[in-house]
Tab-separated table of C-alpha atoms and ligand atoms in Angstrom:
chain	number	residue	atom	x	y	z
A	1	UNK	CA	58.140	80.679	127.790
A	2	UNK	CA	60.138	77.812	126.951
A	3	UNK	CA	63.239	77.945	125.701
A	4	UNK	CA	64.308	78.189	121.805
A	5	UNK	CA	67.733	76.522	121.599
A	6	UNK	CA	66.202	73.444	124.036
A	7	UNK	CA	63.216	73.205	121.698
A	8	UNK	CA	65.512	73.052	118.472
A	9	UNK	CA	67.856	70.239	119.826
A	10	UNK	CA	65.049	68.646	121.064
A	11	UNK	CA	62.573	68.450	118.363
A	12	UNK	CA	65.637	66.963	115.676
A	13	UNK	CA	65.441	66.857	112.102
A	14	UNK	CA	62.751	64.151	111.040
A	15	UNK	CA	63.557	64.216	107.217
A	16	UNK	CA	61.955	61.535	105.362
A	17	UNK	CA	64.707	60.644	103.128
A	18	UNK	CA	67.902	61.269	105.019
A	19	UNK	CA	70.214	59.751	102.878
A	20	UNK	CA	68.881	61.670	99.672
A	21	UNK	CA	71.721	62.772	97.757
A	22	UNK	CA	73.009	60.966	94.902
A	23	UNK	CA	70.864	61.675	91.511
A	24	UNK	CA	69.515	59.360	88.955
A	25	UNK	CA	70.994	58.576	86.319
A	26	UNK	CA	68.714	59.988	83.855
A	27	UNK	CA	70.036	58.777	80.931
A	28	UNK	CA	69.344	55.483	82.376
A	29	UNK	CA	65.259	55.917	82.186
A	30	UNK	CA	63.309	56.143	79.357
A	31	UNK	CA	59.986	56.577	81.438
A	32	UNK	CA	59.334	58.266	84.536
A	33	UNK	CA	60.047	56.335	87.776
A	34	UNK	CA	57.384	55.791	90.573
A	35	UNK	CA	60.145	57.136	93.092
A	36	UNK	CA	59.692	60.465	90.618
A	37	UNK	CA	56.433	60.964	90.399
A	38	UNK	CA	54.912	63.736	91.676
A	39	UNK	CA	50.652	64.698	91.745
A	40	UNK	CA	50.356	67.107	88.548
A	41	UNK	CA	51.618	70.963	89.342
A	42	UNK	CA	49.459	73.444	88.998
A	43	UNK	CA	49.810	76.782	87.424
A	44	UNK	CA	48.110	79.896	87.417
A	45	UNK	CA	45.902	80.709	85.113
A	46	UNK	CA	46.687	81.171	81.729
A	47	UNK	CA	43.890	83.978	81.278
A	48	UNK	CA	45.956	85.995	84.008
A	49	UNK	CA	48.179	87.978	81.740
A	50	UNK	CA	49.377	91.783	81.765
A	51	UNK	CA	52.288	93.543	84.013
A	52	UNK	CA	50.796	92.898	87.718
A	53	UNK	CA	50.762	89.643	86.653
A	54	UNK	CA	54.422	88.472	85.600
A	55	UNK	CA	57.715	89.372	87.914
A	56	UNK	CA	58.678	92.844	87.186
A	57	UNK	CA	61.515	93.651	84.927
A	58	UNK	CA	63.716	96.481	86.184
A	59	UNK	CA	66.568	98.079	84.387
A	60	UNK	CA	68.889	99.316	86.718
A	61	UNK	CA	69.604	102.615	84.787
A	62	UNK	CA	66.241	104.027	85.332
A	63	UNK	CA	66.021	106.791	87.782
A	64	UNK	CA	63.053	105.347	89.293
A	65	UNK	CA	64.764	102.073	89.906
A	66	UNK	CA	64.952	102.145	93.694
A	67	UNK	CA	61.317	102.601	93.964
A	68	UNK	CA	60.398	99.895	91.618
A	69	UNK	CA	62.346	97.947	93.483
A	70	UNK	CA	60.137	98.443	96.501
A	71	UNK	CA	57.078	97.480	95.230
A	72	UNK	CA	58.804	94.372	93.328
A	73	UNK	CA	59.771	93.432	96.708
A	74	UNK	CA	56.317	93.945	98.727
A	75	UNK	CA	54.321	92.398	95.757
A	76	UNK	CA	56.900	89.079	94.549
A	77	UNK	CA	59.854	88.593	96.287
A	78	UNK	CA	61.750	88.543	93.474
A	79	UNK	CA	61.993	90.698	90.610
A	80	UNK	CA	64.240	90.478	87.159
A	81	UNK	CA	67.225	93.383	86.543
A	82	UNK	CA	68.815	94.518	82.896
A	83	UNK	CA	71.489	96.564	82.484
A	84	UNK	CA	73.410	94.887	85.653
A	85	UNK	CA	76.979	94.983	84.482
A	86	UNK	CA	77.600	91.570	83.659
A	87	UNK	CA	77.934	90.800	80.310
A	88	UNK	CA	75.753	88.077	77.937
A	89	UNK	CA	78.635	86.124	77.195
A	90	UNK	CA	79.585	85.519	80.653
A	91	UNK	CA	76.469	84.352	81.358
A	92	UNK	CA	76.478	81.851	78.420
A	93	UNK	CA	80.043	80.984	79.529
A	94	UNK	CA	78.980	79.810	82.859
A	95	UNK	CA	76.241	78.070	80.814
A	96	UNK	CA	78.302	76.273	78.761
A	97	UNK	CA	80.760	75.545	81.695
A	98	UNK	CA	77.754	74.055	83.458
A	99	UNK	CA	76.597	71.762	80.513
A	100	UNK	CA	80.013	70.441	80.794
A	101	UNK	CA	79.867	69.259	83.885
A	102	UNK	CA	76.779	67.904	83.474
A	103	UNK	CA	77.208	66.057	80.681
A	104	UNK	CA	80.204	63.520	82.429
A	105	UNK	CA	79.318	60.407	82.936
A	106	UNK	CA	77.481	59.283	86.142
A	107	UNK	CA	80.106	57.906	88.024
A	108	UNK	CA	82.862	60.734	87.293
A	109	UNK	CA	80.463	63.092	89.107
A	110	UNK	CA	79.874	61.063	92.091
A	111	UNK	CA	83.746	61.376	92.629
A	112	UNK	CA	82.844	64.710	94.105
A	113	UNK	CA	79.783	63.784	95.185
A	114	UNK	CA	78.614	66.010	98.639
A	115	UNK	CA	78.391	64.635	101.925
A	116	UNK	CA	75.063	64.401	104.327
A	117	UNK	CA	76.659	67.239	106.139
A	118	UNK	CA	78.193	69.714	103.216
A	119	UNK	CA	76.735	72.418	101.038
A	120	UNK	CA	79.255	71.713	98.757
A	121	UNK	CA	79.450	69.395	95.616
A	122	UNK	CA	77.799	66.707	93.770
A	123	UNK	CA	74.409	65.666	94.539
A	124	UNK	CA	70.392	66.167	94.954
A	125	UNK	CA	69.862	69.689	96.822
A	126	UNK	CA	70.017	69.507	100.424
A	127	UNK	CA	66.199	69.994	100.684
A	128	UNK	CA	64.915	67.050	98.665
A	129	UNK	CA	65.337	64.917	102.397
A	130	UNK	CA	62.036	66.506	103.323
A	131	UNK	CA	60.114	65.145	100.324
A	132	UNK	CA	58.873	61.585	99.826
A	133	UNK	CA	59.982	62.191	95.685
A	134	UNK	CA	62.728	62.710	94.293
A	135	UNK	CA	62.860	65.594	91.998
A	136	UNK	CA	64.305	65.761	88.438
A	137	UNK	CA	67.639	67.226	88.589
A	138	UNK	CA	70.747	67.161	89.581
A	139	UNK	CA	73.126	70.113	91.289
A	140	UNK	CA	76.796	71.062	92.020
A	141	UNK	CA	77.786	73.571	94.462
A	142	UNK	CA	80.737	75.441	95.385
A	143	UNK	CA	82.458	78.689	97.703
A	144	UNK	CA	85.087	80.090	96.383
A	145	UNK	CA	87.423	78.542	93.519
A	146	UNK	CA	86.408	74.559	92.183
A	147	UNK	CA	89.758	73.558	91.476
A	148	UNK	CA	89.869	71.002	94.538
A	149	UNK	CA	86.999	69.407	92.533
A	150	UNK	CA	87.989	70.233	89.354
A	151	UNK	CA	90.985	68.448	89.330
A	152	UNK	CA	89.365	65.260	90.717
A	153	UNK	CA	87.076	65.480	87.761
A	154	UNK	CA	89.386	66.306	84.916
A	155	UNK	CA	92.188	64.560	85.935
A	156	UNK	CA	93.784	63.997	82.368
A	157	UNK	CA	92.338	67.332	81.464
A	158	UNK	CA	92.609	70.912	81.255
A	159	UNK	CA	90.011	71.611	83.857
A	160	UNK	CA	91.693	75.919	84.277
A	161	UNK	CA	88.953	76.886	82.040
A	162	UNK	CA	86.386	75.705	84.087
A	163	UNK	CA	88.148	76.905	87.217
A	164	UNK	CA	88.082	80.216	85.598
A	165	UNK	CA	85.062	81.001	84.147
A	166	UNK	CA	83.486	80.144	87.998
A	167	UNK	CA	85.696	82.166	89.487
A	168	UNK	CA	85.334	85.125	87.402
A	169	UNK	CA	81.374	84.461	87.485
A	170	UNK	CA	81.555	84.094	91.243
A	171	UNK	CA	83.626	88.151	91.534
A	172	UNK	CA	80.660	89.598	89.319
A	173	UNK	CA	78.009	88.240	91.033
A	174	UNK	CA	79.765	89.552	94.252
A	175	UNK	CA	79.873	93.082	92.681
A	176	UNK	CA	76.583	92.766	91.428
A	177	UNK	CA	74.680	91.480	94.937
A	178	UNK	CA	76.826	94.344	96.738
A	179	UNK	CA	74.375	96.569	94.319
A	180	UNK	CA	71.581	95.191	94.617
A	181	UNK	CA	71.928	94.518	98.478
A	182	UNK	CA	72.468	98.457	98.406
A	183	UNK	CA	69.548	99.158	96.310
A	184	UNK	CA	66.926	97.054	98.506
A	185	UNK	CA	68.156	98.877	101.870
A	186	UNK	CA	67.942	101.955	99.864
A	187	UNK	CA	64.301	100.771	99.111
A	188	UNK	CA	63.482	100.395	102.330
A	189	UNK	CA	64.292	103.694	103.309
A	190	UNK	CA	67.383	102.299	105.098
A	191	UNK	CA	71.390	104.513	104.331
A	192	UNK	CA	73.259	100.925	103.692
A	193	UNK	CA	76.568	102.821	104.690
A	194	UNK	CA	74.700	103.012	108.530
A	195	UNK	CA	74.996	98.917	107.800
A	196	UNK	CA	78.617	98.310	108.544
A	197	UNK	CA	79.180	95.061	106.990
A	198	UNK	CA	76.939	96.093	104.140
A	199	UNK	CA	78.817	99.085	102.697
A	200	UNK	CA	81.946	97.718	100.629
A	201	UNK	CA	83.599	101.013	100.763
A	202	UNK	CA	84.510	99.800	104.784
A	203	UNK	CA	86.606	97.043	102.946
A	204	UNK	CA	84.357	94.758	105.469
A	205	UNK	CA	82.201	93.079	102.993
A	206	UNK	CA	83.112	89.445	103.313
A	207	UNK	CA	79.505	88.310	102.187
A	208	UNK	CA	79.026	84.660	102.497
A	209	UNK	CA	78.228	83.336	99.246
A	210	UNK	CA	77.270	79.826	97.689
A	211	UNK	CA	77.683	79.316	93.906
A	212	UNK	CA	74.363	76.493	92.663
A	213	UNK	CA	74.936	75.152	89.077
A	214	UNK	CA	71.556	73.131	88.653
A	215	UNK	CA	70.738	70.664	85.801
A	216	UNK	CA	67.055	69.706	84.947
A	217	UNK	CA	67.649	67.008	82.288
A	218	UNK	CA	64.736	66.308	79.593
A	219	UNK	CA	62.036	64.799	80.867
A	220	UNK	CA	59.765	62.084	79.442
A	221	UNK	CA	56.467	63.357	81.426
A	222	UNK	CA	57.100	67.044	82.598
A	223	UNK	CA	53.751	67.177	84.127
A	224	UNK	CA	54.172	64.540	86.831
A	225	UNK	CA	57.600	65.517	87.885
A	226	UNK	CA	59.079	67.830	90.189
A	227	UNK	CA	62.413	70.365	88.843
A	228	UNK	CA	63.280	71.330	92.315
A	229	UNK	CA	60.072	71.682	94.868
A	230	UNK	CA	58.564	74.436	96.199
A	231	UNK	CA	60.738	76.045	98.949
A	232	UNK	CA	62.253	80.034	99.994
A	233	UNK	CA	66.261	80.601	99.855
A	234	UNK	CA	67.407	80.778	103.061
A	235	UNK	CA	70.039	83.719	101.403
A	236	UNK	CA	69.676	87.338	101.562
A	237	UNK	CA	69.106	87.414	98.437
A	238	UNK	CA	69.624	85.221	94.974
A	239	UNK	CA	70.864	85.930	91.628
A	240	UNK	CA	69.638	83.701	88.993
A	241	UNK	CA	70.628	82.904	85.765
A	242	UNK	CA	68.433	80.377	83.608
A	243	UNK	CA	68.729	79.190	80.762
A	244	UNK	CA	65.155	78.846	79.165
A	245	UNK	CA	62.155	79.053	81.508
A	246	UNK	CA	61.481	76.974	84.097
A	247	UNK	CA	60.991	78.958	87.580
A	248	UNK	CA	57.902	80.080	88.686
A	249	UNK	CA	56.886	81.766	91.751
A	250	UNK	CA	53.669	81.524	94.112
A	251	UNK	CA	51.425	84.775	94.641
A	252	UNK	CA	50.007	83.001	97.136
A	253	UNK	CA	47.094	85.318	98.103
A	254	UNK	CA	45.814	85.446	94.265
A	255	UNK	CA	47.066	84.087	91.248
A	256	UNK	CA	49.511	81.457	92.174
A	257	UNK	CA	52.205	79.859	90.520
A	258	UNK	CA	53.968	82.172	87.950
A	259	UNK	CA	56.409	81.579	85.353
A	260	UNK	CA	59.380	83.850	85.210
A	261	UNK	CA	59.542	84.563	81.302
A	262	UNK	CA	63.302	84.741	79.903
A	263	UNK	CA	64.786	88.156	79.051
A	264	UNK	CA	67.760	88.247	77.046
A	265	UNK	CA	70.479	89.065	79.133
A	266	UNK	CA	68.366	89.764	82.103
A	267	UNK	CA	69.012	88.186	85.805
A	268	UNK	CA	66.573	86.984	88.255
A	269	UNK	CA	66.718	87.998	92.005
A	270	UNK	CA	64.840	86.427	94.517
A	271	UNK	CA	64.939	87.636	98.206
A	272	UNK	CA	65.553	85.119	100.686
A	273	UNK	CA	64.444	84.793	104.215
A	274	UNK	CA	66.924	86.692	105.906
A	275	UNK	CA	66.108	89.579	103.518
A	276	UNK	CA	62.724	88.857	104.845
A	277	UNK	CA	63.573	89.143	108.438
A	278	UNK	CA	65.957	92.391	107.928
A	279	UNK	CA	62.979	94.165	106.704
A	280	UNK	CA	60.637	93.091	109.116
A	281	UNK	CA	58.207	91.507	107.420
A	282	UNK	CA	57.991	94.026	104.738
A	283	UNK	CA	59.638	92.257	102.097
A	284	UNK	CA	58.215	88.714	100.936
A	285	UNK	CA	60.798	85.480	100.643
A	286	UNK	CA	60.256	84.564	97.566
A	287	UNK	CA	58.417	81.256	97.777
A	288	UNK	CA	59.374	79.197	94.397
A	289	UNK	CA	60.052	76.205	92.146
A	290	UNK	CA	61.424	75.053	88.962
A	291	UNK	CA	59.195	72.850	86.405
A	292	UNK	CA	60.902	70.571	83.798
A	293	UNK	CA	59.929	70.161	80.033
A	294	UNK	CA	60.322	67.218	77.631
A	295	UNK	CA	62.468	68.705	75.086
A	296	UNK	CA	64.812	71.482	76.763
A	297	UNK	CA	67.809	70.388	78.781
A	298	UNK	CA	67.678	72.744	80.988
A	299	UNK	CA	70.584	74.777	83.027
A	300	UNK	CA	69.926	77.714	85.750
A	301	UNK	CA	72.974	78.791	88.322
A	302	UNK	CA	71.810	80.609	91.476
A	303	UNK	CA	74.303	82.573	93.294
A	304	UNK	CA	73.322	82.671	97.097
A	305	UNK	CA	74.806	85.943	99.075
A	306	UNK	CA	74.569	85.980	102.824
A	307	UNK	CA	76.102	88.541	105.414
A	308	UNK	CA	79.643	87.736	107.084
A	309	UNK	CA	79.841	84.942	109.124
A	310	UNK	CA	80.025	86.193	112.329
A	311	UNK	CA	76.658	88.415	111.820
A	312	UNK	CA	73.638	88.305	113.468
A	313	UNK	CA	70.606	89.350	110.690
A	314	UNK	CA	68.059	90.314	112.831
A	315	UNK	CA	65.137	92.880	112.029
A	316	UNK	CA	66.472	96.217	111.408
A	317	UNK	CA	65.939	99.041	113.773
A	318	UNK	CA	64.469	101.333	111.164
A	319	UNK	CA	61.841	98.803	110.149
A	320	UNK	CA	60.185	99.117	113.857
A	321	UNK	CA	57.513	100.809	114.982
A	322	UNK	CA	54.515	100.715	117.612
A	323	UNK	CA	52.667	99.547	114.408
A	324	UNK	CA	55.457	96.934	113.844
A	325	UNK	CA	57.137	95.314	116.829
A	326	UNK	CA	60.360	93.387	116.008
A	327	UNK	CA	59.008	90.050	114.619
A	328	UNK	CA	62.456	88.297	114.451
A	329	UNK	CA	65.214	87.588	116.815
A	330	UNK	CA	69.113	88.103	115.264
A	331	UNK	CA	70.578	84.750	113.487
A	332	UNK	CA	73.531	83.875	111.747
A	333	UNK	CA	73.305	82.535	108.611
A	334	UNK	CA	75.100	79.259	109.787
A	335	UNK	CA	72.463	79.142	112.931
A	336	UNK	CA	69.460	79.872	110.339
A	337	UNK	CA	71.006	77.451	107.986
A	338	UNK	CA	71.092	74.377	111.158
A	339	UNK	CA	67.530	75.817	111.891
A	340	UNK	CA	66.370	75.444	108.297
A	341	UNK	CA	68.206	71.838	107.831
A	342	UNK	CA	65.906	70.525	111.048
A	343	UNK	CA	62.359	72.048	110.196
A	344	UNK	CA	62.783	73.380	106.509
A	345	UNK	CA	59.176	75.559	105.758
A	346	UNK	CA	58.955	76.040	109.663
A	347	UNK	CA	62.114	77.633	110.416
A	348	UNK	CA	61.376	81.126	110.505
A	349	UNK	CA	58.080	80.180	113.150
A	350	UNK	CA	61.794	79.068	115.019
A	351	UNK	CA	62.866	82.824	115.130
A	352	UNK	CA	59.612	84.854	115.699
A	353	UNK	CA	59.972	86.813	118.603
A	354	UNK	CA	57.250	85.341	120.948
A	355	UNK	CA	59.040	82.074	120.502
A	356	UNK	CA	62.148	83.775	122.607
A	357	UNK	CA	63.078	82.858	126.210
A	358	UNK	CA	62.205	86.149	127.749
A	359	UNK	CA	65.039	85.535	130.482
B	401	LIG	O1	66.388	76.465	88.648
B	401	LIG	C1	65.715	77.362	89.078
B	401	LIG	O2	65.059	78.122	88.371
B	401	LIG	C2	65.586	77.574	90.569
B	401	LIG	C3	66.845	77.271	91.332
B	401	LIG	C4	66.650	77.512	92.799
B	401	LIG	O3	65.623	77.918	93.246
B	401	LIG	C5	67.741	77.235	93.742
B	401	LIG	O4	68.821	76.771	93.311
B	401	LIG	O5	67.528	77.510	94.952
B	402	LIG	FE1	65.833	78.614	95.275
């Protein structure tokens, strides 16, 4: 069998629009742009309606939580939680914080605008270099505290609050994806304290964590544009916070495209694809997108949670059976991440097992 590493350096990244990173200006356009226009979206149909037809809202006090869980995972992917700890006016705070940003002028952003090679800062998310349009929005990304940036954007300002209400955001969501991460393993039948770097009582859990504030400005013909294109998270899983509704995700073997209705209060999660390959192939990446609307600015702020750096995700021993051969080989999230950036939709095909070098 040939060999996976000289396969990946030798088939390199062919994006179509390498250099894709700085947004428009969309205050600057009072149409849409051929260079934004995208063939119509479809969604599902509008006569699908009823409970197994809408993401699953779970409240995370009820005693059958764990199972519901399960099935929300199997079925979606993804799956909405109430009663998660962190309270509504955080979550309007980081709103609000998020608005700010977005509302500086174009050129203050670009002062902390991303590089080709960084997750980090200003800019058009990394994935938009695989599609020939650009899609309508704009995003700003940080680990840890944003002061660095902060500062460079507020420079005659008091940027602390900013600073702070990130920061505090970025310690819930860490407490919260610590909970969840234990519920899904708990879901899969799986004792998360046999998990080393998963059980937070071994003081090891230094998750890996991104913090996405996304902007999808008004948009003067909704139907031909593109929010942010179809694609999985690469995370272990995703908390999402949005604003008003906009993200929908594909039930690919039926109905489609779904809109995720807003709850008050309530948090999406999405699994990503190393959630996918932990559980064998038993849990769904949630394949989704976000669609804009003509009179709704609107915000949504995805916290990504990997393992620790140095660990390989690979699928776990319990989810293996005759029935069930390992499908995956073990990744980090950095290799996964360098295997994503070069073939995007393809990468996991990159980790199947009966692409390994048997030597
Ligand atoms: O804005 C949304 O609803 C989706 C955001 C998202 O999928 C992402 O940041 O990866
Ligand atoms: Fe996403």
């Amino acid at each position: 069998m040939k060999s996976l590493n000289s396969e990946i350096s030798l088939k390199i990244a062919n994006p179509i629009n390498p250099t894709n990173i700085v947004p428009l200006d969309f205050n600057s356009v009072p149409t849409l742009p051929d260079s934004h226009t995208w063939t119509p979206c479809t969604s599902a149909d509008p006569s699908f309606t009823g409970d197994d037809h809408s993401v699953p809202v779970i409240d995370l006090f009820d005693p059958n939580a764990v199972s519901l869980i399960r099935q929300a995972c199997e079925r979606w992917g993804a799956f909405q939680v109430t009663n998660h700890g962190v309270p509504y006016d955080h979550l309007k705070e980081v709103e609000s914080q998020s608005r700010r940003f977005f509302a500086l002028p174009a050129e203050r952003k670009l002062r902390v605008v991303r590089s080709a090679e960084s997750v980090t800062g200003y800019g058009l998310v990394p994935i938009s270099k695989f599609f020939p349009k650009m899609m309508w929005s704009e995003g700003f990304s940080m680990t840890g505290s944003p002061e660095e940036y902060a500062r460079q954007l507020w420079p005659h300002e008091d940027c602390r609050q900013f600073c702070s209400v990130m920061e505090m955001y970025q310690k819930e969501m860490k407490g919260l994806s610590e909970k969840l991460l234990e519920l899904i393993l708990r879901s899969l039948g799986v004792n998360y304290e046999d998990i080393k770097w998963a059980n937070p009582k071994n003081g090891l859990s230094s998750y890996q964590a991104l913090l996405q504030l996304n902007s999808y400005p008004v948009c003067p013909d909704p139907t031909r544009a593109m929010g942010l294109a179809p694609h999985t998270d690469s995370s272990l899983l995703t908390v999402l916070y949005q604003s008003c509704m906009g993200l929908q995700v594909q039930r690919k073997e039926d109905i489609g495209w779904v809109p995720v209705h807003t709850v008050d209060g309530a948090l999406i999660v999405n699994l990503g694809d190393l959630m996918h390959i932990m559980s064998n192939g038993r849990f769904k990446s949630a394949m989704h997108r976000a669609v804009v609307n003509k009179t709704h600015h609107r915000v949504s702020v995805a916290y990504f949670c990997g393992p620790p750096k140095e660990e390989k995700i690979s699928s776990l021993i319990q989810m293996i059976d005759d029935d069930r051969p390992r499908m995956y080989r073990g990744v980090t999230w950095k290799e996964y991440l360098e295997i994503r950036a070069a073939h995007f939709d393809k990468a996991l095909e990159f980790i199947k097992n009966n692409n390994i070098d048997d030597a």
